[in-house]
XYZ file of C-alpha atoms in Angstrom:
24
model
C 152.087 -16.264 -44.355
C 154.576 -18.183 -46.692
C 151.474 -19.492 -49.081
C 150.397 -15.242 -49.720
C 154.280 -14.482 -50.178
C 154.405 -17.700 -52.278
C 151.547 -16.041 -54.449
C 152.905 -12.655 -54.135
C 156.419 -13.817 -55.718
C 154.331 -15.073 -58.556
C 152.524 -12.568 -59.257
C 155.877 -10.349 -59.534
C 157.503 -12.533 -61.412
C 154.502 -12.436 -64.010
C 154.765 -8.859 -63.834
C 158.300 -8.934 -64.895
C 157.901 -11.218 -67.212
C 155.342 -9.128 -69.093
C 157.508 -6.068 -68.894
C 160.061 -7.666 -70.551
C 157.916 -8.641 -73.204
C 156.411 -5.235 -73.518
C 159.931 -3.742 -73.923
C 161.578 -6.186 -76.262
């Protein structure tokens, strides 16, 4: 359980990442 919310955390953060990108 902690490894796919681990991976899930990642993948968010990514995602935030690029929307900051995208905006700026």
């Amino acid at each position: 359980m902690e490894e796919i919310f681990e991976i899930f955390n990642k993948g968010k953060i990514s995602l935030d990442i690029s929307t900051t990108n995208n905006k700026t």
